[in-house]
Short mmCIF file of C-alpha atoms and ligand atoms in Angstrom, two decimals:
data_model
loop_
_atom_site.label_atom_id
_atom_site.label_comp_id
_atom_site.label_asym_id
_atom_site.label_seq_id
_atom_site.Cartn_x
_atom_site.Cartn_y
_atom_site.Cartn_z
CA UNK A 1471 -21.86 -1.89 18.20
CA UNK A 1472 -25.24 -2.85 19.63
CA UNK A 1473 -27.81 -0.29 18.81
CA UNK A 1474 -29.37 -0.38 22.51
CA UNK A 1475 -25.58 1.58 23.22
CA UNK A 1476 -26.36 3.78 20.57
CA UNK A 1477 -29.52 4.88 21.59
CA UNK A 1478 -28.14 5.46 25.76
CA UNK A 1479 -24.76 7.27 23.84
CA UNK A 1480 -27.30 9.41 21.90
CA UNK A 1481 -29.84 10.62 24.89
CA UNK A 1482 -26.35 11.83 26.47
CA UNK A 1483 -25.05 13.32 23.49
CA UNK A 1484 -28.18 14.80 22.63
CA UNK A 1485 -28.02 16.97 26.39
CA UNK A 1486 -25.06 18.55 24.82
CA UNK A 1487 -26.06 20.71 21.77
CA UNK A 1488 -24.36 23.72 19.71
CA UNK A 1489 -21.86 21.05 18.89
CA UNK A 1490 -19.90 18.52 20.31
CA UNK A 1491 -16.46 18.64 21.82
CA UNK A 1492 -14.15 16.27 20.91
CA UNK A 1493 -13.22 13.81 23.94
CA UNK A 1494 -11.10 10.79 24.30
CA UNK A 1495 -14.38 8.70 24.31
CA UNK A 1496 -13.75 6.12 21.07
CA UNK A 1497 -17.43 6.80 19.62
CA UNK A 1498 -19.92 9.13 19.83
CA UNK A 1499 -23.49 9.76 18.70
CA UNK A 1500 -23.96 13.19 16.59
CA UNK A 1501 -27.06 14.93 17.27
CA UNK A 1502 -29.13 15.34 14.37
CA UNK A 1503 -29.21 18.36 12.43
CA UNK A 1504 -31.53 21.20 13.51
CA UNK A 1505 -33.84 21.67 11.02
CA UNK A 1506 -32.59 24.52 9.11
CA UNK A 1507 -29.36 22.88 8.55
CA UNK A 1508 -31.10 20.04 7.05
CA UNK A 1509 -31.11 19.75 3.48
CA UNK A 1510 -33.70 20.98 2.16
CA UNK A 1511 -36.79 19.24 0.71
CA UNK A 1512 -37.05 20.80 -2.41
CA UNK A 1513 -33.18 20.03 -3.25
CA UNK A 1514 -33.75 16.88 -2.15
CA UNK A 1515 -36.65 16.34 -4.66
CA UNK A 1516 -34.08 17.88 -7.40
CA UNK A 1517 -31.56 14.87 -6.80
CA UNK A 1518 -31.44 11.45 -8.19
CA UNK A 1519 -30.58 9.62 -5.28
CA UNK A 1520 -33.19 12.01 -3.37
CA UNK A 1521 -30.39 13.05 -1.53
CA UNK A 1522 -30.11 9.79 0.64
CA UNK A 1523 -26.23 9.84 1.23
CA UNK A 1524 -26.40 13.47 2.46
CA UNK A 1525 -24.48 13.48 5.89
CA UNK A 1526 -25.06 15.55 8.67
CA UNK A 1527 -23.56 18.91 9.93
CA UNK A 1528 -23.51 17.77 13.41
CA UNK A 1529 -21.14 14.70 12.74
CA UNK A 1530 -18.59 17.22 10.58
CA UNK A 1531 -18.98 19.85 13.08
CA UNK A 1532 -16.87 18.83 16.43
CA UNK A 1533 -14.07 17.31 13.33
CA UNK A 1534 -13.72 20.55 12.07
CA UNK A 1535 -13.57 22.41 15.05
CA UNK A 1536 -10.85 20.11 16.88
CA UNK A 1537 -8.97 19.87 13.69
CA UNK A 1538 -8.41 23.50 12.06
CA UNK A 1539 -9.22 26.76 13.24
CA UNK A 1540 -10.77 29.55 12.63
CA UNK A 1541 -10.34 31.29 8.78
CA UNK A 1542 -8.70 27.98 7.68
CA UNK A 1543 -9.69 26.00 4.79
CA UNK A 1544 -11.63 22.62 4.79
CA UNK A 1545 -11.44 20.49 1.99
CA UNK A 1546 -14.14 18.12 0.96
CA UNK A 1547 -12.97 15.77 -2.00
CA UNK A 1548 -16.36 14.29 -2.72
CA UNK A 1549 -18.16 17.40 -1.41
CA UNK A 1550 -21.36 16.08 -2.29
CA UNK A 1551 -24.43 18.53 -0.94
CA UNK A 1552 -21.41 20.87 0.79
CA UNK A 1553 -22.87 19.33 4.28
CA UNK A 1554 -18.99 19.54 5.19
CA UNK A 1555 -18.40 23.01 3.39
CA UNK A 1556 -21.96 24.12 4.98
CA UNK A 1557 -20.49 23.06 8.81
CA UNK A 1558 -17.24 24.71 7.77
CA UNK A 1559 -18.50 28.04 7.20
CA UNK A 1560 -20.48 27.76 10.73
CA UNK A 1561 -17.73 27.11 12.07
CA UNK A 1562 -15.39 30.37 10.98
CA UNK A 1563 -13.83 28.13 7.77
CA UNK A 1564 -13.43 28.50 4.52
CA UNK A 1565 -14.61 25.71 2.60
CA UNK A 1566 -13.15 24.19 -0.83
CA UNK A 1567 -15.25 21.00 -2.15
CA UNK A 1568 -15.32 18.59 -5.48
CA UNK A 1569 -18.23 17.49 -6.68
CA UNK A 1570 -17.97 15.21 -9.83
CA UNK A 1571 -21.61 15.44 -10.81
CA UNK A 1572 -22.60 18.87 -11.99
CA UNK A 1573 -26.03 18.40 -11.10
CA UNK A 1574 -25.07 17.36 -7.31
CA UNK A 1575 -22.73 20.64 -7.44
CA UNK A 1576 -25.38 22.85 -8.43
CA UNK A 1577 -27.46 22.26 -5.86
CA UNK A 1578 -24.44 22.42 -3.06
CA UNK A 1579 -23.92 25.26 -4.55
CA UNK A 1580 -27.74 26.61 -4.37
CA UNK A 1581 -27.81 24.83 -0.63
CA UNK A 1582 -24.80 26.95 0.55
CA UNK A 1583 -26.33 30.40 -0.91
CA UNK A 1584 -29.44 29.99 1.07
CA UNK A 1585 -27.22 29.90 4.58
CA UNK A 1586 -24.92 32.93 2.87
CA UNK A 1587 -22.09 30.35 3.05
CA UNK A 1588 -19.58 31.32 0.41
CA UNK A 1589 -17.50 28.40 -0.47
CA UNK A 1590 -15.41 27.40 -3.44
CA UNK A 1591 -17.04 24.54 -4.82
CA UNK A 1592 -15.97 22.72 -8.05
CA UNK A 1593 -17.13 20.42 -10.95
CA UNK A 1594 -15.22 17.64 -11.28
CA UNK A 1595 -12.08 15.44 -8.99
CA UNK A 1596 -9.64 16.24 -7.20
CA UNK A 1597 -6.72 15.65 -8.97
CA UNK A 1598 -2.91 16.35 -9.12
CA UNK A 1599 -3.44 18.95 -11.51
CA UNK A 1600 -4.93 21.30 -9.07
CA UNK A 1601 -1.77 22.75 -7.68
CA UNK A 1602 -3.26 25.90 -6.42
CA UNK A 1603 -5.26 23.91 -4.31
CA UNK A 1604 -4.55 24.55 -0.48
CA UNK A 1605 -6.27 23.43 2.78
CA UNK A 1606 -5.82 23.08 6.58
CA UNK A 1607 -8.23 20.05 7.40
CA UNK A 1608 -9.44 17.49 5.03
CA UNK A 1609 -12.76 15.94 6.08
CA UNK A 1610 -15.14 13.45 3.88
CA UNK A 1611 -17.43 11.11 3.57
CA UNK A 1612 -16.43 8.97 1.29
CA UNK A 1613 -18.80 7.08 -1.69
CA UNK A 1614 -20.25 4.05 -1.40
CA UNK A 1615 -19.51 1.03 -3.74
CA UNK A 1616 -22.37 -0.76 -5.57
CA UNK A 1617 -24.94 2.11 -5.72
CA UNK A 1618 -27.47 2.08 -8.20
CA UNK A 1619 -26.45 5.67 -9.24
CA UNK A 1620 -29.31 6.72 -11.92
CA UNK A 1621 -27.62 10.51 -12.82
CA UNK A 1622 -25.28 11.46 -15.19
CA UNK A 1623 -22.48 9.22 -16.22
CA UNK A 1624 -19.57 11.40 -15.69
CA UNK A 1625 -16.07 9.92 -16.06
CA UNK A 1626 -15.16 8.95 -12.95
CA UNK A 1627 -18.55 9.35 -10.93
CA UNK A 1628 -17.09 6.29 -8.60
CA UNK A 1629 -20.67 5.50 -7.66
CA UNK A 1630 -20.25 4.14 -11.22
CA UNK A 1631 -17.59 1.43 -10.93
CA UNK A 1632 -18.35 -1.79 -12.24
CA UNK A 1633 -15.65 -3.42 -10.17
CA UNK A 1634 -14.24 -3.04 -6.05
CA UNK A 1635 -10.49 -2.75 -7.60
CA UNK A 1636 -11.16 0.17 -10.02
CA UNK A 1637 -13.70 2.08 -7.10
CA UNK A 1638 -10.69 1.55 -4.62
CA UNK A 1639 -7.71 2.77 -6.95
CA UNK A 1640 -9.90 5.81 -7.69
CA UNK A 1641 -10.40 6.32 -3.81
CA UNK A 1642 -6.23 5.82 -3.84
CA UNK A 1643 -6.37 8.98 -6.54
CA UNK A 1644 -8.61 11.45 -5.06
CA UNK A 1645 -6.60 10.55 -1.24
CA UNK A 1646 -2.96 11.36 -3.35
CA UNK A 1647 -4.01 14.25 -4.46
CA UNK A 1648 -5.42 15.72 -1.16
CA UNK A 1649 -2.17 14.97 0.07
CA UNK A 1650 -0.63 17.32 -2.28
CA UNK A 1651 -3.20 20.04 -1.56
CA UNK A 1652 -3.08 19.41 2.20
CA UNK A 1653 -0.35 21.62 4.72
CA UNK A 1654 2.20 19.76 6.58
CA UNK A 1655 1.00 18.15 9.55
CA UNK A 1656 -2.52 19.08 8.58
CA UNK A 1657 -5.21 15.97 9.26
CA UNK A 1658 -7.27 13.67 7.01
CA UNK A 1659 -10.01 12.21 8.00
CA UNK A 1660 -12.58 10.05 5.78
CA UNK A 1661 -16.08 8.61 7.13
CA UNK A 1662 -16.39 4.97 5.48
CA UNK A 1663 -18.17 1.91 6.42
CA UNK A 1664 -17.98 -1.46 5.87
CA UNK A 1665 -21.12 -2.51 3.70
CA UNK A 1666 -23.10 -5.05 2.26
CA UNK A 1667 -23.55 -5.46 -1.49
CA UNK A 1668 -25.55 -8.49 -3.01
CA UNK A 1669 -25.35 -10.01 0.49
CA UNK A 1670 -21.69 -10.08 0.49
CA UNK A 1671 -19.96 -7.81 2.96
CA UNK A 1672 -17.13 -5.09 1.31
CA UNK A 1673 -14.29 -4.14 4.18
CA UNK A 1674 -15.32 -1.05 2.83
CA UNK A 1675 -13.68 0.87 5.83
CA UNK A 1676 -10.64 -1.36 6.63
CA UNK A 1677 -9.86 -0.37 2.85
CA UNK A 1678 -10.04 2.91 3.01
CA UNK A 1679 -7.78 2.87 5.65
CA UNK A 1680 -5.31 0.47 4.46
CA UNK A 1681 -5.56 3.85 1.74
CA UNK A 1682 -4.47 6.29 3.94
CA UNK A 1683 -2.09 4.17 5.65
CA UNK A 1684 0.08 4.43 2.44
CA UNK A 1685 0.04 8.41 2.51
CA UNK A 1686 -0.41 9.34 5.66
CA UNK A 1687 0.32 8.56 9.64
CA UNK A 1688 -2.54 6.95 11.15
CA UNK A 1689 -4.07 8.46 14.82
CA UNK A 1690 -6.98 7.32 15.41
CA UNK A 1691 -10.51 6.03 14.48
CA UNK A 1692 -14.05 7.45 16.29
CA UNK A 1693 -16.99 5.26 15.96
CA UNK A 1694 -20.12 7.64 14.85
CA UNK A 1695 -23.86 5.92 15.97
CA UNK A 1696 -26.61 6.75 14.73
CA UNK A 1697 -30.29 6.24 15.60
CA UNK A 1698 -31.70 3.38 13.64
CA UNK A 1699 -34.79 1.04 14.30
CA UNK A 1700 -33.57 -2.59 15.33
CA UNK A 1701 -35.33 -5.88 14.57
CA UNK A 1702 -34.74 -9.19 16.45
CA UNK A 1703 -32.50 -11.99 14.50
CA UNK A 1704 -33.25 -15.19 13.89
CA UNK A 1705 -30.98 -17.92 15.34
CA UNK A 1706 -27.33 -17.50 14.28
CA UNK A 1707 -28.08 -14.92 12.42
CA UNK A 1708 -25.24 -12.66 11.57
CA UNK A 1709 -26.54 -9.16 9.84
CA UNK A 1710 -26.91 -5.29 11.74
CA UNK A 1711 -28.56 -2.49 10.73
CA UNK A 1712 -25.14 -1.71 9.92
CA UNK A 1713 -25.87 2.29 12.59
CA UNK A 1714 -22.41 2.95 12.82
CA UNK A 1715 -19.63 3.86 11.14
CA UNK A 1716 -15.76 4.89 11.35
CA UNK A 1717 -14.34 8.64 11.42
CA UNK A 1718 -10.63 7.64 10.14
CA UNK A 1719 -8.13 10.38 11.50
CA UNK A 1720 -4.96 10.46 9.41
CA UNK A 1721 -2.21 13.49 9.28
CA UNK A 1722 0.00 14.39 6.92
CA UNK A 1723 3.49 14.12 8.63
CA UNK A 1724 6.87 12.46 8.62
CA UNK A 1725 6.75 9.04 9.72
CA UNK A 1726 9.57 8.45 12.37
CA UNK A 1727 11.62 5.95 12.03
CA UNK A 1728 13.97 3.74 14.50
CA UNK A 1729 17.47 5.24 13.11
CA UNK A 1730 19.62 2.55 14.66
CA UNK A 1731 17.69 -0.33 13.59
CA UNK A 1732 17.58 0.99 10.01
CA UNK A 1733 21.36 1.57 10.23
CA UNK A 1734 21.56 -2.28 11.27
CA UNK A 1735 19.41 -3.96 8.76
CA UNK A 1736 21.54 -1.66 6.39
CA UNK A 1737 24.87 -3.17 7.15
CA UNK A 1738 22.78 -6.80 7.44
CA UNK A 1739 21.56 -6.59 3.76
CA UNK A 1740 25.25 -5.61 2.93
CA UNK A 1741 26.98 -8.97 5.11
CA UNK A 1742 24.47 -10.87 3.17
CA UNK A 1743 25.93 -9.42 -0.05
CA UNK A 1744 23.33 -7.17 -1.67
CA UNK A 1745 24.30 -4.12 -3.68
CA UNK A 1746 22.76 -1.18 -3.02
CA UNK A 1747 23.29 2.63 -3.11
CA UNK A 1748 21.93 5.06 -0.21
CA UNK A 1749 20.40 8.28 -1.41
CA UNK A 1750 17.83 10.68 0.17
CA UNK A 1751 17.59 11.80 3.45
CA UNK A 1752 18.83 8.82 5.73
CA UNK A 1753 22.57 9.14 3.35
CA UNK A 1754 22.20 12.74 4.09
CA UNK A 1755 21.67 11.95 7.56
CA UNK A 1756 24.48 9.85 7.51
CA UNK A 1757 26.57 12.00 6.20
CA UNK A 1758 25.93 14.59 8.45
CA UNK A 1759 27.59 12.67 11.27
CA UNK A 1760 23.94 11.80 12.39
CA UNK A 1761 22.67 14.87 14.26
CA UNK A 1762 20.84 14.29 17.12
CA UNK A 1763 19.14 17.58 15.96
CA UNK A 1764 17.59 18.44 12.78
CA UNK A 1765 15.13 16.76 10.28
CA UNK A 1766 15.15 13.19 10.76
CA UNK A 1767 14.37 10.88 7.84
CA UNK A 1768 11.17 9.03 7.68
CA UNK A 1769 12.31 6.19 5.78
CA UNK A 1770 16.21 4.93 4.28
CA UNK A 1771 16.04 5.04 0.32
CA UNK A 1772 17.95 2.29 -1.46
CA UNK A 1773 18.93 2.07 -5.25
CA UNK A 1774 19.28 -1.50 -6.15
CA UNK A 1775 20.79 -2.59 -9.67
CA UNK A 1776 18.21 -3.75 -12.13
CA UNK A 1777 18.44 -7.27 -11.66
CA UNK A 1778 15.72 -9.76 -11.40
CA UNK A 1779 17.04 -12.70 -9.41
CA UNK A 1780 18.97 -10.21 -7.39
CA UNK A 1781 15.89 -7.90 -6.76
CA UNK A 1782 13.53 -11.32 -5.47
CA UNK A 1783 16.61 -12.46 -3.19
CA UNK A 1784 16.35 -9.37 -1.69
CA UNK A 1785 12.60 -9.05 -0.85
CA UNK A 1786 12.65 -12.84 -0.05
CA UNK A 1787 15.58 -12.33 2.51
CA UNK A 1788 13.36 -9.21 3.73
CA UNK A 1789 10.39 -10.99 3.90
CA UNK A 1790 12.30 -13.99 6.40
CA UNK A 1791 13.64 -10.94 8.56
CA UNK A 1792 10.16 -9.84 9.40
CA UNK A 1793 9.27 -7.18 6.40
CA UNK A 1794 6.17 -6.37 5.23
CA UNK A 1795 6.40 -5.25 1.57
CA UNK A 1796 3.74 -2.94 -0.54
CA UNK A 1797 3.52 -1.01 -3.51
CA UNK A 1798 1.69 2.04 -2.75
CA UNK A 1799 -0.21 0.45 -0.24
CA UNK A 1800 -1.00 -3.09 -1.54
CA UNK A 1801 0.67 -5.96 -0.20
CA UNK A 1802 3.09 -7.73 -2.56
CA UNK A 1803 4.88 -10.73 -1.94
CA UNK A 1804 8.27 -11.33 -3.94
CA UNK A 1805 8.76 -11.45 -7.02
CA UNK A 1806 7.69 -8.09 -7.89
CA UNK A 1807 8.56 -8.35 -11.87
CA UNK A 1808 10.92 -5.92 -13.09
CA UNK A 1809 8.34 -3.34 -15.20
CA UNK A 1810 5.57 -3.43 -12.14
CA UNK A 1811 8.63 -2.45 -10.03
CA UNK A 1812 9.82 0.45 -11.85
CA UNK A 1813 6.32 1.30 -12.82
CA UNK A 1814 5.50 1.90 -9.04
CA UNK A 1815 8.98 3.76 -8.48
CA UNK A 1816 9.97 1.54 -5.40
CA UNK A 1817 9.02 -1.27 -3.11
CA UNK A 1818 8.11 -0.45 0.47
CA UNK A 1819 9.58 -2.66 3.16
CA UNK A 1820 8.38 -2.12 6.57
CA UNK A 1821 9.46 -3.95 9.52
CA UNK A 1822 7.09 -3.00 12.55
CA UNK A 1823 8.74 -3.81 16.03
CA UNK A 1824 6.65 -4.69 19.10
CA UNK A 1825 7.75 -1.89 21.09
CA UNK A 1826 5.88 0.08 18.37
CA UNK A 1827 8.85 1.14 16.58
CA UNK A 1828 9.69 1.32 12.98
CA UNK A 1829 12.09 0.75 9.84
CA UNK A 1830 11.24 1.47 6.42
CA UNK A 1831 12.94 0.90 3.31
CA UNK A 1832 11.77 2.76 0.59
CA UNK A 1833 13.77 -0.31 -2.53
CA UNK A 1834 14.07 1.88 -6.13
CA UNK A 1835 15.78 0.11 -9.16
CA UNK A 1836 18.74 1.80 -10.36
CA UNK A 1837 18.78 2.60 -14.07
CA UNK A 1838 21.33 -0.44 -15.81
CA UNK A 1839 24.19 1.69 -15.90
CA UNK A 1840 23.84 3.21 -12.78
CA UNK A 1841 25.75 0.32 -10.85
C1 SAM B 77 -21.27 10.11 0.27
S1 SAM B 77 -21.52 11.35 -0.92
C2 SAM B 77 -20.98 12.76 -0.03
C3 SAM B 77 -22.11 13.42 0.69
C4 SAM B 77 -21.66 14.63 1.48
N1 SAM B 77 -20.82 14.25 2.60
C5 SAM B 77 -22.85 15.41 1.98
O1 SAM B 77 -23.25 15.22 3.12
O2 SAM B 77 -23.41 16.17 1.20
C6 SAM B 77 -20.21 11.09 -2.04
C7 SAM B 77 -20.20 12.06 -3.22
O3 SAM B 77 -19.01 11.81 -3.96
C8 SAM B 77 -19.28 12.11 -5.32
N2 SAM B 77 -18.21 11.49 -6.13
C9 SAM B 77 -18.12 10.24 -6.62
N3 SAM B 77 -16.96 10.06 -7.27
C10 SAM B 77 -16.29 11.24 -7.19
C11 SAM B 77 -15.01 11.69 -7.63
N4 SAM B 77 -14.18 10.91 -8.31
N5 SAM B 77 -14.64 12.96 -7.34
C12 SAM B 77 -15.47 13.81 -6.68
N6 SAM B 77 -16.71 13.44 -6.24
C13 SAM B 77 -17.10 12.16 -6.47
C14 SAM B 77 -20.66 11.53 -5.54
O4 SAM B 77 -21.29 12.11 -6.67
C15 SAM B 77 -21.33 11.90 -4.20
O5 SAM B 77 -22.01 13.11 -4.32
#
């Protein structure tokens, strides 16, 4: 987005203060912080980064207050200085943030005691062990790959990865377990950018979402401006100052799927001669007689007998009907080998329709004797 757009969406924004509402406009500008919500020097000074990927509490601010309400809990995975937690509390939440560098959570922690904010904020990641773990609203900014972080070298600080896969399957981990912590039909929404590293460009943000796509229903995206100084290009040139970036709005619901298509490609996979068992909640539905009522299933699960050549036919006829096919997330094409197969649980086939509608197959391999 050209920063001269920025600037014009930012005088407007700016006329609005005590935080913005949430309209149906696509991007908006957040006002910067007033000063006493600003982080403060002297933490600043205390940090090894010198607190240069602290966000603002105006851009959490109109997120949290379209998105929970009041005495609900906010969740910040990678809480950093508790800018999230900080714009929680001022907004009536409770806050709950992880912070895997202790030094960074210390002074959150110190940062949130000034503005009597009292918010739960933890050492270490998100993980599935933290059952007890509950919020409304998750909202985050995520890390950024290929810093030159100089602090402590924590196990799985992810401004520490060597490598794009590993920082991107430990984004995967930290968004699985917030959807374990977060309500039904609560929202998820992660700030992310696409960046530059070494002069190549990282699809930093289409990543991230191609993340949540695989646990959660997408809504939305916002595009966030900020005020930046511009310089002219030379010819051709292709670089920005890189002022913007995405608010990705996620929720944690039941995908719905097109019943009587699914029921179709069912019986087509069986003309063509496939075995397969039904379980879960499309047999159940089934079996009920197909209420038009009542909880409808989000996906069909099939148990297919262990068999290689079998298993590739399969995804190979699915792939020539249209299917897209992932594990967790990541595009496959067939084969999928055996192991990877059962290590994942199932192969996802989705087949999206262009009035918008949907069928997913969730494929699981049957134990040997199962069939
Ligand atoms: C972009 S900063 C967040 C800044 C925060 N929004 C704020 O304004 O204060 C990302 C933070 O994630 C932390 N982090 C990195 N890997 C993490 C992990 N696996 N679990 C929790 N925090 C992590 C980093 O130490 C860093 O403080």
């Amino acid at each position: 987005m050209p920063t001269a757009t920025c600037a014009r969406v930012g005088s407007r924004i700016t006329a609005s203060s005590g935080g913005l509402p949430v309209d149906d406009a696509s991007w908006f500008a957040p006002s910067p912080d007033r000063s006493d919500w600003e982080l403060p020097r002297d933490i600043r000074d205390r940090d090894v980064f010198g607190g240069s990927d602290c966000g603002w509490v105006e851009q959490m601010r109109p997120f949290i207050r379209h998105f929970s309400q009041p005495r609900q809990t906010v969740l910040d995975p990678f809480c950093g200085f508790a800018t999230t937690l900080l714009a929680a509390g001022i907004e009536g939440r409770r806050g709950i943030g992880f912070e895997i560098d202790p030094q960074r959570a210390a002074l959150a922690r110190e940062r949130l005691q000034r503005h009597g904010v009292d918010a739960d904020i933890r050492t270490g990641p998100l993980s599935h062990e933290a059952t007890e773990v509950r919020a409304d609203l998750c909202l985050t900014s995520v890390p950024y790959f290929g810093c030159s972080w100089n602090g402590e070298a924590v196990q799985g600080q992810l401004y520490l990865e060597r490598d794009y896969a590993g920082f991107l399957s430990g984004l995967r981990a930290v968004f699985h377990a917030v959807r374990r912590s977060l309500a039904d039909d609560g929202f998820c929404i992660a700030m992310a950018e696409n960046i530059v590293v070494g002069g190549r460009r990282f699809q930093l943000a289409w990543d991230v979402a191609r993340i949540l796509d695989s646990l959660y229903v997408a809504h939305e995206e916002r595009v966030l401006c900020y005020p930046r100084s511009v310089s002219p290009l030379p010819h051709a040139a292709t670089s920005t100052n890189r002022s913007h970036e995405y608010a990705l709005v996620y929720q944690k619901r039941r995908e719905t799927i097109d019943l009587q298509a699914t029921l179709e490609i069912l019986r087509a996979i069986e003309g063509a001669g496939f075995d397969f068992r039904l379980h879960g909640s499309f047999a159940a539905w089934l079996e009920a007689g197909m209420p038009a009522h009542g909880r409808r299933p989000a996906d069909a699960d099939l148990l297919l007998p262990p068999r290689q050549d079998r298993l590739d036919a399969l995804l190979r006829w699915l792939v020539a009907r249209g299917f897209e096919l992932n594990l967790w997330g990541e595009p496959v094409k067939p084969p999928v080998d055996l192991p990877t197969w059962q290590a994942h649980h199932y192969v996802r086939a989705d087949r999206r329709g262009r009035d918008g509608s949907l069928v997913r197959l969730d494929l699981g391999c049957a134990s040997v004797d199962a069939f």
